[in-house]
XYZ file of C-alpha atoms in Angstrom:
127
model
C 0.001 -0.019 -0.011
C 1.304 3.399 -0.933
C 0.055 6.468 0.897
C 0.321 9.987 -0.417
C -0.404 12.841 1.996
C -1.083 16.363 0.810
C -2.666 19.610 1.872
C -0.099 20.971 4.255
C 1.056 24.571 4.151
C 1.513 27.772 6.068
C -1.477 29.192 7.935
C -2.052 31.788 10.603
C -3.205 30.820 14.070
C -6.955 30.326 14.075
C -6.995 29.254 10.463
C -7.871 25.922 8.885
C -6.264 23.331 6.655
C -7.533 20.077 5.203
C -5.101 17.208 4.785
C -5.750 14.339 2.444
C -4.182 10.878 2.229
C -4.654 8.981 -0.995
C -4.078 5.274 -0.905
C -3.036 3.057 -3.784
C -2.512 -0.663 -3.845
C -5.131 -1.165 -1.178
C -8.477 0.148 0.029
C -8.828 2.439 3.030
C -12.085 0.761 3.960
C -10.321 -2.541 4.614
C -7.592 -1.172 6.788
C -7.124 0.648 10.038
C -6.093 4.221 9.142
C -4.673 6.949 11.322
C -3.023 10.324 11.361
C 0.186 11.060 13.308
C 2.402 14.096 13.548
C 6.012 14.779 14.406
C 8.137 17.814 15.253
C 11.940 17.870 15.178
C 13.465 16.116 18.159
C 10.229 14.583 19.300
C 8.620 11.231 18.807
C 5.817 10.771 16.290
C 2.552 11.265 18.118
C -0.957 10.016 17.545
C -3.503 12.465 16.187
C -6.590 10.493 15.159
C -7.962 7.185 14.009
C -11.225 5.469 13.173
C -12.237 2.171 14.740
C -14.445 -0.084 12.640
C -15.288 -2.127 15.722
C -17.552 0.581 17.120
C -17.634 3.160 14.321
C -16.009 5.818 16.483
C -13.363 8.363 15.779
C -10.606 8.847 18.356
C -8.492 11.949 18.756
C -5.549 13.084 20.814
C -6.668 15.361 23.632
C -4.664 18.224 22.153
C -6.763 18.257 18.958
C -10.135 17.094 20.192
C -12.907 19.458 19.129
C -10.737 21.107 16.507
C -9.726 18.284 14.153
C -12.056 15.918 12.309
C -10.968 12.769 10.548
C -13.091 11.351 7.719
C -12.903 8.594 5.149
C -14.141 8.505 1.577
C -14.150 4.871 0.568
C -15.261 5.639 -2.968
C -12.239 7.851 -3.566
C -9.953 5.736 -1.324
C -8.957 8.798 0.673
C -8.819 9.705 4.308
C -8.839 13.328 5.324
C -8.095 15.438 8.342
C -9.949 18.707 8.675
C -7.996 20.968 11.015
C -9.716 24.049 12.432
C -8.698 26.647 14.952
C -5.096 25.823 14.330
C -2.520 26.780 16.950
C 1.267 27.256 16.631
C 1.604 24.054 18.681
C 0.039 22.186 15.778
C 3.067 22.850 13.641
C 4.481 19.510 12.590
C 4.900 17.070 9.743
C 1.661 15.138 9.488
C 1.712 11.495 8.444
C -1.072 9.178 7.429
C -0.696 5.537 8.347
C -2.379 2.298 7.471
C -2.351 -1.144 9.015
C -2.518 -4.549 7.337
C -5.582 -5.309 9.430
C -9.048 -3.727 9.357
C -8.968 -2.714 13.039
C -6.506 -2.222 15.852
C -7.325 -2.896 19.461
C -7.997 0.081 21.686
C -4.843 -0.314 23.703
C -2.601 -0.171 20.630
C -4.342 2.163 18.195
C -2.239 5.133 19.340
C 1.034 3.291 18.854
C 3.297 3.999 15.928
C 4.338 0.351 15.689
C 0.724 -0.788 15.200
C 0.757 0.564 11.641
C 2.525 -0.989 8.671
C 2.420 1.646 5.961
C 3.288 5.328 6.105
C 2.932 8.244 3.758
C 5.779 10.665 3.164
C 4.363 13.357 5.422
C 3.091 16.823 4.745
C 4.291 19.896 6.608
C 1.874 22.117 8.474
C 3.215 25.371 9.806
C 1.014 27.604 11.967
C 2.262 31.142 12.564
C 1.296 33.145 15.609
C-alpha cells in the first residue's frame, strides 16, 4: 500500500487546513487508518484514528474538538480537517495504514501498530 499525503502549508493561528491521504494498492475501507504528527526532536505522536469495531473516531486530547478525521471509501482517501489551528500544531503530518481492518483500543495510538506510512506533509502555523 502506498500512501500520499497532501494539503499541508502555512497558515495563521486560528486558520484551517484540510489534509488528504490517497491510498493506492489497497483500500482504506479494509484497513485501520490513522494520522500522526512529528516535530523535530520529538517522537511521532498520535492524532486520530477510526475504529471499525464501534464506528467511532478517536483523537488526541490536544486536537479534540478542532480536528475531524473522515474517510471517503469511494475515492480511497482519508482526510483530516484541522480548524482553529494553533502554533503548537506545527508539525509534519503522516497518514498511516495497518494490514488489518482494526486495531485494538490499547494499541491504536502506537506507531508500531501501523505498517504503511505516507511521506508526510508539513503544516506550519504562525502566531
